[in-house]
Short mmCIF file of the C-alpha atoms (twelve columns), coordinates in Angstrom:
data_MODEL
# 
_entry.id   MODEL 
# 
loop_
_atom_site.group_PDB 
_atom_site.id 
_atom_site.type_symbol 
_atom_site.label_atom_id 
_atom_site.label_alt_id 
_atom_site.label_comp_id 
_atom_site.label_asym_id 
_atom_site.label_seq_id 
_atom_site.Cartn_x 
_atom_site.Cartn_y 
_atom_site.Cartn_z 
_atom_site.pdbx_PDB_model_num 
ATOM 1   C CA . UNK A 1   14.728  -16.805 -33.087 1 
ATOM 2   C CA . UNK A 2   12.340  -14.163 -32.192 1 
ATOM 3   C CA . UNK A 3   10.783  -13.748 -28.478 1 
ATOM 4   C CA . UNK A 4   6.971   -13.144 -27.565 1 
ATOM 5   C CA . UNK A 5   6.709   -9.462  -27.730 1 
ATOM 6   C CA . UNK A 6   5.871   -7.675  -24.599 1 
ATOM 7   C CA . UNK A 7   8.452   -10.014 -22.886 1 
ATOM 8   C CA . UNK A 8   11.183  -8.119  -23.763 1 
ATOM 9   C CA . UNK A 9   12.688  -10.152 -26.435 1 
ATOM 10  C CA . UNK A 10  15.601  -9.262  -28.143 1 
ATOM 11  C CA . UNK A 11  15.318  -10.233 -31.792 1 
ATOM 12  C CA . UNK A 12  16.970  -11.907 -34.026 1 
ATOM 13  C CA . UNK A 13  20.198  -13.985 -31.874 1 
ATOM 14  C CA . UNK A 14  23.269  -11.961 -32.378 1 
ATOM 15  C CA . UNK A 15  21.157  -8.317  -32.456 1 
ATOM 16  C CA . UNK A 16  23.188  -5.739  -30.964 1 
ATOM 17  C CA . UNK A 17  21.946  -4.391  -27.517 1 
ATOM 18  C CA . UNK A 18  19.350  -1.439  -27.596 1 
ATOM 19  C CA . UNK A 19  19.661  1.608   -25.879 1 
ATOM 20  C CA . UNK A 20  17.967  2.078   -22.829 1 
ATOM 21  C CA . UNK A 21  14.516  4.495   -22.659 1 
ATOM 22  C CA . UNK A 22  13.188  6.157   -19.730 1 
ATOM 23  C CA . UNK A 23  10.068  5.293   -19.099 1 
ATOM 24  C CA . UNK A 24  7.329   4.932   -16.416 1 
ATOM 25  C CA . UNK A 25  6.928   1.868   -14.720 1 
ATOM 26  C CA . UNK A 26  3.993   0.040   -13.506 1 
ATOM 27  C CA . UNK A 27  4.306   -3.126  -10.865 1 
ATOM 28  C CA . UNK A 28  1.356   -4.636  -10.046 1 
ATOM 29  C CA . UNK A 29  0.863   -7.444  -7.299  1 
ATOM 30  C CA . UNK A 30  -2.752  -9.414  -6.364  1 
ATOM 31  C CA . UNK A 31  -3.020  -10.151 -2.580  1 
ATOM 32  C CA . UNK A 32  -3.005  -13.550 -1.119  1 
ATOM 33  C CA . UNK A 33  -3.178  -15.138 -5.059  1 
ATOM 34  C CA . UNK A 34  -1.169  -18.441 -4.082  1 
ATOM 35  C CA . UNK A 35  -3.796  -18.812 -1.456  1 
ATOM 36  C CA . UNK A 36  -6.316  -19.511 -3.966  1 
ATOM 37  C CA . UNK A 37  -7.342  -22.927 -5.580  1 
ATOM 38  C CA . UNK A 38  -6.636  -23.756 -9.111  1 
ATOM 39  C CA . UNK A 39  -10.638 -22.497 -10.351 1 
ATOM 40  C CA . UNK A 40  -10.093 -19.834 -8.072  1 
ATOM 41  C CA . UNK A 41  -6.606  -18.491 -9.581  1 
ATOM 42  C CA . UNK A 42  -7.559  -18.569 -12.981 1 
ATOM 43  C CA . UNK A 43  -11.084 -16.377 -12.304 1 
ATOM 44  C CA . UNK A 44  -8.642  -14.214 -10.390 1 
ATOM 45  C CA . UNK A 45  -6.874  -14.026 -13.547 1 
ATOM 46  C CA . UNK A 46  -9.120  -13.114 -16.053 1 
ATOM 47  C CA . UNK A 47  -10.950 -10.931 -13.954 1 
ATOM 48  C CA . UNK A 48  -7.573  -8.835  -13.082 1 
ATOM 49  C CA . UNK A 49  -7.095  -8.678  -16.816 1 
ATOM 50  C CA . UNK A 50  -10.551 -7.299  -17.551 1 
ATOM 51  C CA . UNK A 51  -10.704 -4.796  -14.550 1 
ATOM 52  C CA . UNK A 52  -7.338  -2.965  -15.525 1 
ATOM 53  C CA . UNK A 53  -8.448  -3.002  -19.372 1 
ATOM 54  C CA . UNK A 54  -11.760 -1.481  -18.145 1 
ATOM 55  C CA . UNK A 55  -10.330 0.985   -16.039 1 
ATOM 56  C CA . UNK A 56  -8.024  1.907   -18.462 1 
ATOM 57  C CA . UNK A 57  -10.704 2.495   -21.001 1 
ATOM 58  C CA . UNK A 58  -12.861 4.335   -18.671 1 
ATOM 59  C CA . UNK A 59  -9.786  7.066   -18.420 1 
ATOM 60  C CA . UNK A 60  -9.008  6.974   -22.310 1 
ATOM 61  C CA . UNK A 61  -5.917  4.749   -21.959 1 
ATOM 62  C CA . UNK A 62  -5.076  2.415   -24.515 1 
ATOM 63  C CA . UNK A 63  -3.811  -0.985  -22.674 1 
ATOM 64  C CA . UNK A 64  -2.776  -1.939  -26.347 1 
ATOM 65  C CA . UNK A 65  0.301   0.318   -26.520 1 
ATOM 66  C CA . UNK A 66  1.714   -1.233  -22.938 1 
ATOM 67  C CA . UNK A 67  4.774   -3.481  -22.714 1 
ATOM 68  C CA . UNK A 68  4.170   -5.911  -20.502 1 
ATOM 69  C CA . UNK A 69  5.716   -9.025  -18.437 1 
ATOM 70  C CA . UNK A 70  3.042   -11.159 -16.781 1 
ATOM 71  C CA . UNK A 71  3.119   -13.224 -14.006 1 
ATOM 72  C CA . UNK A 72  0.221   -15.382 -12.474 1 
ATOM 73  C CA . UNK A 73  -0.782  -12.692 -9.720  1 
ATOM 74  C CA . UNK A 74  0.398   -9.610  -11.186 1 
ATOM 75  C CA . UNK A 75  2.754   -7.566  -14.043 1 
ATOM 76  C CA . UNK A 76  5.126   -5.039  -14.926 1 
ATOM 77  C CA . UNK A 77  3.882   -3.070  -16.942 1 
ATOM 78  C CA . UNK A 78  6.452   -0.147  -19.205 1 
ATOM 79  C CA . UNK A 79  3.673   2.296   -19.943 1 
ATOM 80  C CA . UNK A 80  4.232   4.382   -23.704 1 
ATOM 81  C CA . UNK A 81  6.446   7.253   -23.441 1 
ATOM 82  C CA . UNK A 82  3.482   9.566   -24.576 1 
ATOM 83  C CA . UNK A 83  1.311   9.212   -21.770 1 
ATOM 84  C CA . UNK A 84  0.735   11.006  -18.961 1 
ATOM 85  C CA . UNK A 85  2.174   10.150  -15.543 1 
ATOM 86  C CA . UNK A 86  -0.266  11.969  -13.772 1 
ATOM 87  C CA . UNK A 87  -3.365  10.430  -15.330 1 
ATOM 88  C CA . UNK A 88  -1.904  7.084   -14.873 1 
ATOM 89  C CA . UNK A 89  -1.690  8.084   -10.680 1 
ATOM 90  C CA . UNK A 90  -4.693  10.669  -10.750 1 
ATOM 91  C CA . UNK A 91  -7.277  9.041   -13.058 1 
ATOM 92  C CA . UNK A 92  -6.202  5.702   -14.296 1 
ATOM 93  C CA . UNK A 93  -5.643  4.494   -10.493 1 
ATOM 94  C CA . UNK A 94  -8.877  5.816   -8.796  1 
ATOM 95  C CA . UNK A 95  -10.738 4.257   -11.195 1 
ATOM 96  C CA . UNK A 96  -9.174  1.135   -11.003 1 
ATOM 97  C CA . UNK A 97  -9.645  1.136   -7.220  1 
ATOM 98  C CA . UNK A 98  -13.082 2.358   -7.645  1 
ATOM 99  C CA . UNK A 99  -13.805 -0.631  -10.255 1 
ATOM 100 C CA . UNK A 100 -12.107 -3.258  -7.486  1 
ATOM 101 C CA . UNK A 101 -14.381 -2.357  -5.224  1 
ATOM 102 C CA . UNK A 102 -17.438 -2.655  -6.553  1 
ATOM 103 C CA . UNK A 103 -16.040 -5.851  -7.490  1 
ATOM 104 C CA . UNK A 104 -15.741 -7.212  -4.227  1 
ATOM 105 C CA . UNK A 105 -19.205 -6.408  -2.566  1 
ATOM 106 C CA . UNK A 106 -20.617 -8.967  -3.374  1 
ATOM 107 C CA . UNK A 107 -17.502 -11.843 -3.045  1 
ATOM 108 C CA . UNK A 108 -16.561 -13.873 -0.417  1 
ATOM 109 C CA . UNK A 109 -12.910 -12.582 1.092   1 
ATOM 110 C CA . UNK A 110 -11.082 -15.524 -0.740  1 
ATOM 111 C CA . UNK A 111 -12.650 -14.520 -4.242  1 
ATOM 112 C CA . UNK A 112 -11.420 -10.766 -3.831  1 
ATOM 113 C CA . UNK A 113 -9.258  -9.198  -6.101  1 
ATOM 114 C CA . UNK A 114 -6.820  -6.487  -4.069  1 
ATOM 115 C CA . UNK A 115 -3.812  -5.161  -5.869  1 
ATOM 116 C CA . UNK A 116 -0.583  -3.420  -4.076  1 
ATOM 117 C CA . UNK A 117 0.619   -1.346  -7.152  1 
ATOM 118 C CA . UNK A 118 4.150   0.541   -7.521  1 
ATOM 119 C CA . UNK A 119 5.227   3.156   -9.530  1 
ATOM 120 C CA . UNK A 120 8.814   4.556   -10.585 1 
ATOM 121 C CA . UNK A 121 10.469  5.698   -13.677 1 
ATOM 122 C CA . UNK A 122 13.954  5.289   -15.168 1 
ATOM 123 C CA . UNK A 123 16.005  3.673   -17.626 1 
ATOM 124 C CA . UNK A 124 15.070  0.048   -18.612 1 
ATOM 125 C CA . UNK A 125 15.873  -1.911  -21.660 1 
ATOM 126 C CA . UNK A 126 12.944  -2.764  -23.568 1 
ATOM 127 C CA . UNK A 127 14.975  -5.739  -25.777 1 
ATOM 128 C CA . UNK A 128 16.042  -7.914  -22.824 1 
ATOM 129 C CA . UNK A 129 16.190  -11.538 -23.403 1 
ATOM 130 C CA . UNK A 130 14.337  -12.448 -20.219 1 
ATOM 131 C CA . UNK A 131 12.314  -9.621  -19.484 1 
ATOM 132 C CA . UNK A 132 13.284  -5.839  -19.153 1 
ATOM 133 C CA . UNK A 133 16.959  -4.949  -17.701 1 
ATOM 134 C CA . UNK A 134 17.432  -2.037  -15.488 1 
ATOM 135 C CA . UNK A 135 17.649  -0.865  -12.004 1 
ATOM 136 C CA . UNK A 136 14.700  1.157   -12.217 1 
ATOM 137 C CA . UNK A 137 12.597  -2.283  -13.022 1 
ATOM 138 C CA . UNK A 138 14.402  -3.971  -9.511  1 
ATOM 139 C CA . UNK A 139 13.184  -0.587  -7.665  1 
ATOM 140 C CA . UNK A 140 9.495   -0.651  -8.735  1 
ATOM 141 C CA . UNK A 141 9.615   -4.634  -8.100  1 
ATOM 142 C CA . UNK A 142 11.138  -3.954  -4.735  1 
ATOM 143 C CA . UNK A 143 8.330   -1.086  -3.771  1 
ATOM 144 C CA . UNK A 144 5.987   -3.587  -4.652  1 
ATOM 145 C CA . UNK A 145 6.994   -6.134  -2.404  1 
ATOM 146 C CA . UNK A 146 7.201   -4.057  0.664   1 
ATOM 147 C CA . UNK A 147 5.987   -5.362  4.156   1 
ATOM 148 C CA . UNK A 148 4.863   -2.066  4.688   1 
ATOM 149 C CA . UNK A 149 2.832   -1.700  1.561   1 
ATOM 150 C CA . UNK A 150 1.508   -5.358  2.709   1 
ATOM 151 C CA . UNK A 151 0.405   -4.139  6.291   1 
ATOM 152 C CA . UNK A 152 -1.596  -1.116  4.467   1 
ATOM 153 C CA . UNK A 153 -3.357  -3.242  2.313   1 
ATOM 154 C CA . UNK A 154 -3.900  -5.465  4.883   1 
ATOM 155 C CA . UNK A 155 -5.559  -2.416  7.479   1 
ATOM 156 C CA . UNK A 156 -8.257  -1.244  5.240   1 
ATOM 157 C CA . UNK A 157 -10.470 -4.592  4.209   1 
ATOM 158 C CA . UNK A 158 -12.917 -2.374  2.169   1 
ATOM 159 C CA . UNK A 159 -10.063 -1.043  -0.147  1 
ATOM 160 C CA . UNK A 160 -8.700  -2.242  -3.599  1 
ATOM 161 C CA . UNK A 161 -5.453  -0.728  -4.069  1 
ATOM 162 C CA . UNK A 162 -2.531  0.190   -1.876  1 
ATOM 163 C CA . UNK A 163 -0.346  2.004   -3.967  1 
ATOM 164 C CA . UNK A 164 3.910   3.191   -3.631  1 
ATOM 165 C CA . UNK A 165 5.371   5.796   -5.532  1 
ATOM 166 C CA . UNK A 166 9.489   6.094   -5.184  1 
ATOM 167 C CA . UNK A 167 10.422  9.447   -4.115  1 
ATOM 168 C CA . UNK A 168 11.080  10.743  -7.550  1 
ATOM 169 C CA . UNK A 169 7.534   10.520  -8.565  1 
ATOM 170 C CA . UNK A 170 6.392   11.850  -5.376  1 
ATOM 171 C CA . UNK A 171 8.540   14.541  -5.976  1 
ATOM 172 C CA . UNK A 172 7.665   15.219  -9.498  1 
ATOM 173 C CA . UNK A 173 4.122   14.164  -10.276 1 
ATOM 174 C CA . UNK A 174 2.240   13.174  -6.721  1 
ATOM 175 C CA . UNK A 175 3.326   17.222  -5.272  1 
ATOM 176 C CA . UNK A 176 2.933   18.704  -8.733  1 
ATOM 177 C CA . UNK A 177 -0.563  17.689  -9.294  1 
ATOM 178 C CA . UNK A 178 -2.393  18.027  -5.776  1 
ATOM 179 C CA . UNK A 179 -5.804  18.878  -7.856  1 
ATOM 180 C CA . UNK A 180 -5.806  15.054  -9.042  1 
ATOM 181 C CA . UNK A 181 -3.468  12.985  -7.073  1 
ATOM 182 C CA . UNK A 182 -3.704  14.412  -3.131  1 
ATOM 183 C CA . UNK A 183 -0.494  14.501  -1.493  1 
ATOM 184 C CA . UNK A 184 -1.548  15.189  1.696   1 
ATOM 185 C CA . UNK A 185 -3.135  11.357  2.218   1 
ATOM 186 C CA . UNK A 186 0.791   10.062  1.224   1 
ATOM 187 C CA . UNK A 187 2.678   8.945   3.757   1 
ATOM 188 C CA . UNK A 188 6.279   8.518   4.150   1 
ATOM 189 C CA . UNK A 189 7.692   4.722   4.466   1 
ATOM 190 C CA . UNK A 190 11.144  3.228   4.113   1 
ATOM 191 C CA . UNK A 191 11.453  0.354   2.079   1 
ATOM 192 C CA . UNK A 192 13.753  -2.450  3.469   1 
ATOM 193 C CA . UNK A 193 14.831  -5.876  2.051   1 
ATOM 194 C CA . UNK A 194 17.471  -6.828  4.378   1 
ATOM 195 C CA . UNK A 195 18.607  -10.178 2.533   1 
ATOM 196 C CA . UNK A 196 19.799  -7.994  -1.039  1 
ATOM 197 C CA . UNK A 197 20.648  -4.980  0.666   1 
ATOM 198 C CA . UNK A 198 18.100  -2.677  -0.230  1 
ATOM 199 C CA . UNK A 199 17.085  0.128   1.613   1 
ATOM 200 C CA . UNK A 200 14.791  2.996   0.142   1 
ATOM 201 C CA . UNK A 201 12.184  5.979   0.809   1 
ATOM 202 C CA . UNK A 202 8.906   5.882   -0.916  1 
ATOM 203 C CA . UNK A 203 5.756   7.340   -0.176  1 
ATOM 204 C CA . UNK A 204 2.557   5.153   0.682   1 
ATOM 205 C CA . UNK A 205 -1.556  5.703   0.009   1 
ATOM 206 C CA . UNK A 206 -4.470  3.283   0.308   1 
ATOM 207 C CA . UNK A 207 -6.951  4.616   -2.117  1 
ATOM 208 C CA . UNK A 208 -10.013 6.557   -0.890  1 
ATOM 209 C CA . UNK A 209 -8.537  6.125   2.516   1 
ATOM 210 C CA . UNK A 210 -6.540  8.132   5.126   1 
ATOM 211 C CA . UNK A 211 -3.801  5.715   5.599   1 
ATOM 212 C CA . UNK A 212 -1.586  9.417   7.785   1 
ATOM 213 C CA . UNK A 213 -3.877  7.993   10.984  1 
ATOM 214 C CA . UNK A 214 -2.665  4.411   10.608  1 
ATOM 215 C CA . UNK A 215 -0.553  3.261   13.077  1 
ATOM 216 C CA . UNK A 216 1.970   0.738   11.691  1 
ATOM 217 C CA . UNK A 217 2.407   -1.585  14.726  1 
ATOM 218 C CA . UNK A 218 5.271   -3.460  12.676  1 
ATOM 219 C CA . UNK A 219 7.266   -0.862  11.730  1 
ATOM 220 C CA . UNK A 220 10.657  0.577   13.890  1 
ATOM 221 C CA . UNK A 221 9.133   3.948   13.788  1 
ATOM 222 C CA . UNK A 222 5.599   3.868   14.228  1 
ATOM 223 C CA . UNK A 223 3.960   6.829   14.470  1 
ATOM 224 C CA . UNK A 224 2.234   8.015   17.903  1 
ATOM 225 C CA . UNK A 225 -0.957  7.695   18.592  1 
ATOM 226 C CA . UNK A 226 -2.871  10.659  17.105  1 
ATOM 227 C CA . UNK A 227 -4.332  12.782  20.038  1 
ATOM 228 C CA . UNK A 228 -7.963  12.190  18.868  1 
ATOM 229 C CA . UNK A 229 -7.689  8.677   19.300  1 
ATOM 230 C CA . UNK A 230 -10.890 6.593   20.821  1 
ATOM 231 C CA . UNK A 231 -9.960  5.635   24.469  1 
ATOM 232 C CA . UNK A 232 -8.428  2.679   25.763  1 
ATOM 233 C CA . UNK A 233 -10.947 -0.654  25.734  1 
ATOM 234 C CA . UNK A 234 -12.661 -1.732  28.867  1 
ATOM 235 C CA . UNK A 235 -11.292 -3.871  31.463  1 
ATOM 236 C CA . UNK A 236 -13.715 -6.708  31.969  1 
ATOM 237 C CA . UNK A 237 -16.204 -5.108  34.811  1 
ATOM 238 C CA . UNK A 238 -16.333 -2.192  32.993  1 
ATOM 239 C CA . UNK A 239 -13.360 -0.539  34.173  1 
ATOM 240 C CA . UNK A 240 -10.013 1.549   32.460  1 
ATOM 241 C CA . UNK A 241 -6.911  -0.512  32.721  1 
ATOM 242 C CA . UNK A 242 -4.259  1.194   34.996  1 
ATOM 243 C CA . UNK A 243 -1.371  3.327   33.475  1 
ATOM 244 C CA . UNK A 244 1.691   3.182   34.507  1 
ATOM 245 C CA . UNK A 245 2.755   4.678   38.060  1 
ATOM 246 C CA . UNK A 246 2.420   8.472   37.962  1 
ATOM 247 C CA . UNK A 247 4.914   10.391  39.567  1 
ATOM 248 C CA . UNK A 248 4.966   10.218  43.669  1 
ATOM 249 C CA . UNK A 249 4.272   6.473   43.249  1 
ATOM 250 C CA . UNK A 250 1.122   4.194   43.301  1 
ATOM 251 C CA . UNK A 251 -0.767  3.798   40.030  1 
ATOM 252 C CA . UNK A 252 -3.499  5.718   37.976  1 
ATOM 253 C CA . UNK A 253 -6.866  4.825   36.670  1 
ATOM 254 C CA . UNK A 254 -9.021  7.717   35.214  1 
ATOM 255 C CA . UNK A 255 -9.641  10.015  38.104  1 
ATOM 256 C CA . UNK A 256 -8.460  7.800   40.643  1 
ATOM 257 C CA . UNK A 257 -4.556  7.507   42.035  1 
ATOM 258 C CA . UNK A 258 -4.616  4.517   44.124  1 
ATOM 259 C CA . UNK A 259 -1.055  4.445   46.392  1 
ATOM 260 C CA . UNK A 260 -0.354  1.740   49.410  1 
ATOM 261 C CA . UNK A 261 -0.193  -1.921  49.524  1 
ATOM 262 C CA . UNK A 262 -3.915  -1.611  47.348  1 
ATOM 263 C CA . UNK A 263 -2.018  -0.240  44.405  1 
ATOM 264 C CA . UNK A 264 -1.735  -3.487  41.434  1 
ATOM 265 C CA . UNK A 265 0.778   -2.719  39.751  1 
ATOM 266 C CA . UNK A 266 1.184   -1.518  36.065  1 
ATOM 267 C CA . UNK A 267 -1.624  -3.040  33.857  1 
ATOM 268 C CA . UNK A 268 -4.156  -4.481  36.139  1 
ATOM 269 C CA . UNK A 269 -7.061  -3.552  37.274  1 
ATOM 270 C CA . UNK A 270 -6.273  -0.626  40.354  1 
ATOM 271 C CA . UNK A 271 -7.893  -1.445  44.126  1 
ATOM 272 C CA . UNK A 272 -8.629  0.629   46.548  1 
ATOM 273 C CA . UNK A 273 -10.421 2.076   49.862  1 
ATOM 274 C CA . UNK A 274 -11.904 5.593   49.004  1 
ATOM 275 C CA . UNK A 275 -10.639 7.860   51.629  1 
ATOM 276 C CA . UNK A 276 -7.133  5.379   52.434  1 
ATOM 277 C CA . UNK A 277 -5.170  4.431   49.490  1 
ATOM 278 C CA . UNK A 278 -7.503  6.738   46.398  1 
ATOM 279 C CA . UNK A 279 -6.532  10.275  46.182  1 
ATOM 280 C CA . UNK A 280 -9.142  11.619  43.709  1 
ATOM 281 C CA . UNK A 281 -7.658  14.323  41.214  1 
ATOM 282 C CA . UNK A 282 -9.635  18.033  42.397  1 
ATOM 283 C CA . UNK A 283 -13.080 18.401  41.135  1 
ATOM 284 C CA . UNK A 284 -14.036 15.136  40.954  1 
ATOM 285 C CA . UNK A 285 -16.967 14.340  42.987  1 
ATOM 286 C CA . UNK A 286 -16.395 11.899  45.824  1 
# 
């Protein structure tokens, strides 16, 4: 009994097992899908479907000649061996992203369609039984899935696609192409799922934004806070929250280094007399 192509199906029962191809691999995930109502998921749907067959058109990429394995708020796509990576990560993606959001100007947050897409190659049988076999497809999924990849997403409202690259296409295709792709707005992120043992580099980008200045507050080894940073917010009054205790004692506010039984400590608001407690840093005006 034959399988739906594009499923991976394996023929006739009793076939013997295809070899392998390498191929590039395309995951791609909608945000926040299950949070959607029944009308809701099934627009979402149709509207995924006709954005990536638009996009792909735009770029003169057949979405005919792609194996696919759907699921309700994404696919897997195993792209033809004769097309380019780069234009899939170069052209194919920006346009995509640039079709997404246009798309959701003019829709309510709940109605927006915003995709986290992965990207790897390797070996993966295209005959499978229940979809396409290989540790290249468990990779991509895995990229896909990543909190970090969620968080990004998540930062930039205005943007339609957060897309991961493993480290071999980074490697190969994001550094060897820097007039299409930009490697310079990659970032570096490792890719943990704790529960199946996974552990992996990849390398991270938010479409048409700088996601290098985005501070990761989830992540083990967030970066610093870059030195052109605005400043701190406003205490209520008006006034800069205290830093911690600078060295000699007391605590710090701007200008001001209040010492003495007037010094609140770390994080509140720091109190007082000019002239007793304040010593003003030089060339401040009294």
């Amino acid at each position: 009994m034959s399988l739906v192509p594009g499923l991976g199906g394996r023929g006739e029962e009793g076939d013997d097992m295809q070899h392998p191809e390498r191929r590039l691999l395309v995951c791609v995930d909608m945000e926040r899908y299950s949070r959607r109502g029944n009308i809701q998921q099934y627009e979402a749907q149709q509207d995924f479907h006709r954005l990536l067959r638009e996009a792909a058109d735009e770029v003169g990429m057949d979405r005919v000649g792609w194996t696919t394995q759907q699921a309700g708020d994404g696919e897997l796509a195993v792209l033809p061996r004769e097309l380019p990576e780069a234009r899939v990560i170069g052209r194919f993606l920006p346009e995509l992203n640039r079709r997404l959001r246009q798309y959701n100007a003019s829709r309510l947050s709940v109605a927006r369609i915003r995709l986290r897409v992965a990207v790897h190659q390797g070996m993966v049988h295209l005959d499978g039984a229940n979809g396409f076999p290989g540790q290249a497809v468990v990779l991509v999924s895995r990229l896909c899935d990543a909190a970090p990849v969620r968080r990004a997403l998540a930062a930039f409202p205005d943007a339609g696609v957060a897309l991961v690259v493993s480290a071999d296409i980074y490697r190969d295709v994001v550094t060897e192409y820097p007039e299409e792709i930009r490697p310079e707005r990659f970032r570096r992120i490792e890719v943990v799922h704790a529960d199946k043992g996974f552990r992996e580099p990849a390398w991270l980008c938010v479409l048409d934004e700088d996601v290098t200045l985005w501070r990761d507050e989830s992540s083990p080894g967030a970066e610093a806070t870059p030195p052109d940073a605005p400043p701190e917010p406003l205490a209520p009054g008006g006034t800069r929250r205290a830093t911690e205790p600078p060295a000699g004692g007391g605590i710090r506010t701007g200008d001001i280094r209040v010492d003495g039984q007037n010094a609140v400590g770390p994080g509140a608001i720091a109190i007082g007399s000019i002239g007793r407690d304040a010593i003003l840093r030089p060339g401040v005006d009294r």
